XYZ file of C-alpha atoms in Angstrom:
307
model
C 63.940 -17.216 -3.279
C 61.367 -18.475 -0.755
C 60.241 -21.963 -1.535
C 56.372 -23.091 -1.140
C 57.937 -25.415 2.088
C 58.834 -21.769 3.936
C 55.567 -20.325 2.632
C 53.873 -22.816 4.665
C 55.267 -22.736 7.566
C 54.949 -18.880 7.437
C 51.664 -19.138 7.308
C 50.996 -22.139 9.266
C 52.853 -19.847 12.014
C 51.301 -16.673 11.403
C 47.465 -18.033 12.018
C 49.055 -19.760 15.141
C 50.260 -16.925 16.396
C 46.817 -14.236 15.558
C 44.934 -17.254 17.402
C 46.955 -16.830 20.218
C 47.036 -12.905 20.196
C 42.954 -13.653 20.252
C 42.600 -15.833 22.779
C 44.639 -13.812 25.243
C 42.524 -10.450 24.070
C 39.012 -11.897 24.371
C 40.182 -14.890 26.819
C 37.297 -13.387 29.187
C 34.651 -13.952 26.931
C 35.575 -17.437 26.803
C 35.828 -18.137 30.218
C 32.823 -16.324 31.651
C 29.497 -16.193 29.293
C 26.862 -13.749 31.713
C 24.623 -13.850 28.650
C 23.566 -16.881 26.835
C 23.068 -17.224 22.679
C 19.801 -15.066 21.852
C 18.657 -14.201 25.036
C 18.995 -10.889 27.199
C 21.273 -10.615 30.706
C 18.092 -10.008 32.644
C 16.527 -12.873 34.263
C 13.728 -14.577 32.270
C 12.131 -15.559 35.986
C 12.182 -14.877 39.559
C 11.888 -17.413 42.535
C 8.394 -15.921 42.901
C 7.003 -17.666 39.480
C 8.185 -20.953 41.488
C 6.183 -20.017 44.857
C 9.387 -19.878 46.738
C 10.359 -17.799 49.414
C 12.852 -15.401 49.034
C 14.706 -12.174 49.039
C 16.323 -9.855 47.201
C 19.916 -9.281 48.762
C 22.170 -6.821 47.560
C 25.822 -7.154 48.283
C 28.781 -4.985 47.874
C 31.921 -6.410 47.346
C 35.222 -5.362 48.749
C 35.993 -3.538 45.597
C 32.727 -1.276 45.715
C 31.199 -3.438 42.840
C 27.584 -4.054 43.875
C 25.872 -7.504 43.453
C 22.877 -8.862 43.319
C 21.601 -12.530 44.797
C 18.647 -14.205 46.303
C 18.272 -15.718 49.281
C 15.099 -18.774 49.010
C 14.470 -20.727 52.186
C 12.820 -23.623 52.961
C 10.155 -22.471 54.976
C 9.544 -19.338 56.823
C 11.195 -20.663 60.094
C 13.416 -22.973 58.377
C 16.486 -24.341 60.732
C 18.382 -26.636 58.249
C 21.878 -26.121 56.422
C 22.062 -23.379 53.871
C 23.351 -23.878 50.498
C 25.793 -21.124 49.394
C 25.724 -22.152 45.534
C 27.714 -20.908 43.049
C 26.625 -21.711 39.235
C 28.487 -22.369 36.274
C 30.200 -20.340 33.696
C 27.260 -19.447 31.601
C 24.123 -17.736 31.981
C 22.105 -16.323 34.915
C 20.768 -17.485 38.584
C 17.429 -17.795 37.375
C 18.366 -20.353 34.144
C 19.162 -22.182 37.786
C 15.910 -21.759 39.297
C 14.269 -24.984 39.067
C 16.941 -27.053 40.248
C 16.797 -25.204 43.329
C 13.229 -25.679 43.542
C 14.063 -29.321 43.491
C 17.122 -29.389 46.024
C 14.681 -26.938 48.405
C 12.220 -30.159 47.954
C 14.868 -32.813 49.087
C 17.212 -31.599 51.171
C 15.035 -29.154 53.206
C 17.463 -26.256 53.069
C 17.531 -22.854 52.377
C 19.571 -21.539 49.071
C 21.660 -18.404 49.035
C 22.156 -17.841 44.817
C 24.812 -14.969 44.108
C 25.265 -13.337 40.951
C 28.963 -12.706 40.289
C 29.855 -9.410 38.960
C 28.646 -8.865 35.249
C 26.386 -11.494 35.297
C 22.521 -11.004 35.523
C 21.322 -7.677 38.057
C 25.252 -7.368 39.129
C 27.484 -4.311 38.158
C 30.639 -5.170 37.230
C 32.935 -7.122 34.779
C 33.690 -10.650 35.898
C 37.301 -11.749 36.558
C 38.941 -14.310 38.802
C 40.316 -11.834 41.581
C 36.536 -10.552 41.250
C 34.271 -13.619 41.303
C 36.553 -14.086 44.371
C 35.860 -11.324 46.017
C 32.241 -11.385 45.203
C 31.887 -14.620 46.468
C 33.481 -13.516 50.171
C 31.082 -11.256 50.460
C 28.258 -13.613 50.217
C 29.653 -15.885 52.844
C 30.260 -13.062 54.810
C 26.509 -11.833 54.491
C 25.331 -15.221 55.791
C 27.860 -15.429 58.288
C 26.016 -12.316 59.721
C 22.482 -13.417 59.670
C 20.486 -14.121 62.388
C 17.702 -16.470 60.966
C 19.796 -19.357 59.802
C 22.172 -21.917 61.772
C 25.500 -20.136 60.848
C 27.211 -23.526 61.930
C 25.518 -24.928 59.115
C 27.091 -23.236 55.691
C 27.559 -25.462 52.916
C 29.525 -24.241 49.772
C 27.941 -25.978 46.462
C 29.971 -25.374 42.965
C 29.196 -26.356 39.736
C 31.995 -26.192 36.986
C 32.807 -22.855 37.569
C 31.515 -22.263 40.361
C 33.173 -25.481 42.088
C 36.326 -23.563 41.258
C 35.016 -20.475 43.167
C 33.691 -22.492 45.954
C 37.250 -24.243 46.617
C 38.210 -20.954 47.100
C 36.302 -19.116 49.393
C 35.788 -23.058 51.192
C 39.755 -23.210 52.043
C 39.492 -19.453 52.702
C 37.422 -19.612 55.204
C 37.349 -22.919 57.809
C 35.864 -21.343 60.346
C 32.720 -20.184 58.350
C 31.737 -23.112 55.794
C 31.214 -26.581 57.817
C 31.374 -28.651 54.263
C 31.969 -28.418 50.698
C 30.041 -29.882 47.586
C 31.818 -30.010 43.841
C 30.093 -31.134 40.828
C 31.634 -31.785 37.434
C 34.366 -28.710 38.104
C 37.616 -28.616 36.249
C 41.225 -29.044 37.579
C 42.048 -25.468 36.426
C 40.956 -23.643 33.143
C 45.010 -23.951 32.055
C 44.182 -27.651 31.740
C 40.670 -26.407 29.849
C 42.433 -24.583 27.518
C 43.848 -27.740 25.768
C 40.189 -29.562 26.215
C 38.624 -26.499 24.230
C 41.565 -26.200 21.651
C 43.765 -29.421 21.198
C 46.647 -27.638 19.906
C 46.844 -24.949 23.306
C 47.700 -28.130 25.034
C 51.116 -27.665 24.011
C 51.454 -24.041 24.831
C 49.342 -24.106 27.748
C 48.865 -26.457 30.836
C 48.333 -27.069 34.478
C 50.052 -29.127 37.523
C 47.716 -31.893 36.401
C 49.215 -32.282 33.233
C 51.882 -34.813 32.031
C 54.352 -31.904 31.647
C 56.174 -31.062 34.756
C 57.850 -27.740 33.651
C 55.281 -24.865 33.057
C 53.805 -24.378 29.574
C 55.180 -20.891 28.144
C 52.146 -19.165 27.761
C 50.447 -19.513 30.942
C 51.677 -16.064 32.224
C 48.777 -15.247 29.824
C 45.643 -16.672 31.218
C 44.173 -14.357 33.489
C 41.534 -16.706 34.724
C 43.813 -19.827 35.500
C 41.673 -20.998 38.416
C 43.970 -23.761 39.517
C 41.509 -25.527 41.679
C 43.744 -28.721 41.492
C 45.876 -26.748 43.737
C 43.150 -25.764 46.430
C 41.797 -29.082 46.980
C 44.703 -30.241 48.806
C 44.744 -27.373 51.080
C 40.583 -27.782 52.417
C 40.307 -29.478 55.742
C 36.458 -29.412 55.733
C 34.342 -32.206 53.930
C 34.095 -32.508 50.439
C 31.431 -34.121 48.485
C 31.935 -34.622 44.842
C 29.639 -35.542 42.354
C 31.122 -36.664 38.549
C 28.404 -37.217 35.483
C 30.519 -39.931 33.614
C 29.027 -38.542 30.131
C 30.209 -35.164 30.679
C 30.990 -33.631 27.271
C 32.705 -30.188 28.466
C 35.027 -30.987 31.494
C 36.631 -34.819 31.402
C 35.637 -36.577 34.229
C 39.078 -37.121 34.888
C 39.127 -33.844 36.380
C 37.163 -34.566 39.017
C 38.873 -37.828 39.827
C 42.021 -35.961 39.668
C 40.744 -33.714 42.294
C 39.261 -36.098 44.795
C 42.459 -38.265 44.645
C 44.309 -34.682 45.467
C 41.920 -33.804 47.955
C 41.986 -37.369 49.927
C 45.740 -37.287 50.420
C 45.120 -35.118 53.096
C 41.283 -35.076 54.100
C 40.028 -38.359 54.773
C 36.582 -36.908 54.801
C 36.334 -36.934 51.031
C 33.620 -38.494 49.121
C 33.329 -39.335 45.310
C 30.103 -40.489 43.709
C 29.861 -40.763 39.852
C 26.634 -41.244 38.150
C 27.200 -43.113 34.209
C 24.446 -41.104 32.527
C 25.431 -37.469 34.073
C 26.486 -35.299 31.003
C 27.972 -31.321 32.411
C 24.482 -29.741 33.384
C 22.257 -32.623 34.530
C 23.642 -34.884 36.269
C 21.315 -33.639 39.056
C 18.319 -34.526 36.764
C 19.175 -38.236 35.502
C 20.860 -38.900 38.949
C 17.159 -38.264 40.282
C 17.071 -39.595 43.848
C 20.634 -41.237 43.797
C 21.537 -37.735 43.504
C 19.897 -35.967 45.950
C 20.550 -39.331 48.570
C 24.147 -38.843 48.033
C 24.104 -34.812 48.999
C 21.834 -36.109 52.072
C 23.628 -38.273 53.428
C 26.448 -36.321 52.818
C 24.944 -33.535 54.811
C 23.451 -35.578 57.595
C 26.707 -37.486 58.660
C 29.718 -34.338 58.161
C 26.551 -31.324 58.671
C 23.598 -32.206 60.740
C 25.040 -34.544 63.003
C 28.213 -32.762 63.934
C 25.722 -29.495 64.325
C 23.870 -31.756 67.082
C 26.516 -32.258 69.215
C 28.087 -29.042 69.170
């Protein structure tokens, strides 16, 4: 006869184990979120609403799946760095519109937004090999241009997108001159435990206290182990950690600056104590935008000059 104890433990077992036959079935839907709560994948504005000058750009990746971005600059004849920025895991360029507006205002820069595949006026289902993929092609479109200081590329990533921009940054070191993280994760295999306390044991990253592998990472298909690609960039990295951050632990971020500077002794870390995940850029206010311009003038600007 099967006592109550076994019952439970059955059970206990059995939810475990639908959870985890969910999370690896839906696991995109987790990861990337093109369309937020109650609102439509379309964008709800354009740059032109802001007065900004832009362009539509369509891209096509190397997979055939065609993109959408826009390309906002400065001022007609603009000649300072350009901003290759890649957004976070969850809505649409435009929900990223006036922040842009603002970095346009303080850093005097143009600002190349790309839509990764599924998200916003892009075709496409977003995955890591894709959002990869996608975001080559974008550097490779600017790379091409003929109306911007080539020399001048800087990669900006936020959460998510600081994972893509490690990427395509130590991809490409003869095409982006610096890099710029904010609030990004060490990989989403250490997320997984941050989301759902009890994945941590089935699931986990080389950042984590276990040194063997967890079991069921062969499942994520998103792992995004940026931890591993910051040791590997040899251009200058700028990152930026909002101390109140309630989705990614700042730890991350330290974690990846103290990878990063065991090699590249062009690093910088700047934390600001009010930042929570999406605005540290607003309560920094000008600490913020001094840090990225300094950071720009000394490993951008300057090194542009004498070349």
């Amino acid at each position: 006869m099967v006592s109550y104890k076994s019952l439970l433990i059955y059970g206990v077992g059995g939810i475990a184990v639908a959870g985890m036959a969910l999370l690896v079935a839906f696991q995109e839907k987790l990861v990337y979120v093109p369309v937020l709560p109650g609102l439509t994948k379309s964008y709800p504005i354009t740059p032109d609403r802001l007065r900004l000058i832009f362009e539509d750009v369509w891209l096509t990746s190397s997979d055939g799946v065609r993109l959408h971005s826009w390309f906002i600059k400065f001022s007609p004849n603009s000649t300072g760095p350009t901003i290759l920025f890649f957004q976070e895991n969850a809505g649409n360029i435009a929900h990223r519109l006036e922040m842009v507006r603002i970095m346009l205002q303080n850093l005097h820069c143009n600002v190349f937004m790309l839509s990764y595949r599924g998200y916003g006026a892009s075709d496409g289902y977003p995955s890591q090999e894709g959002i990869t993929m996608d975001a080559q092609a974008a550097l490779d479109h600017l790379s091409q241009r003929t109306d911007i200081d080539t020399t001048q590329i800087v990669v900006f990533g936020r959460s998510l997108g600081g994972a893509v921009g490690a990427v395509v940054t130590k991809n490409n070191p003869d095409k982006v001159a610096a890099l710029i993280l904010e609030n990004t994760f060490t990989s989403i295999l250490d997320m997984a435990g941050v989301l759902l306390p009890f994945l941590k044991y089935f699931i986990g990253g080389s950042s984590s206290n276990s040194k063997t592998p967890k079991i069921l990472n062969f499942v994520v298909r998103s792992p995004w182990n940026t931890i591993d690609v910051i040791g590997e960039i040899k251009q200058p990295i700028l990152f930026l950690s909002g101390l109140q951050d309630e989705m990614i632990p700042p730890s991350h971020m330290e974690m990846l600056y103290a990878k990063a500077a065991l090699h590249n002794k062009r690093c910088i870390f700047v934390d600001f104590p009010n930042g929570k995940h999406m605005d540290t850029w607003l309560v920094g206010g000008d600490e913020y935008w001094e840090a990225v311009q300094t950071f720009l003038q000394e490993n951008v600007l300057e090194n542009g000059n004498d070349s």
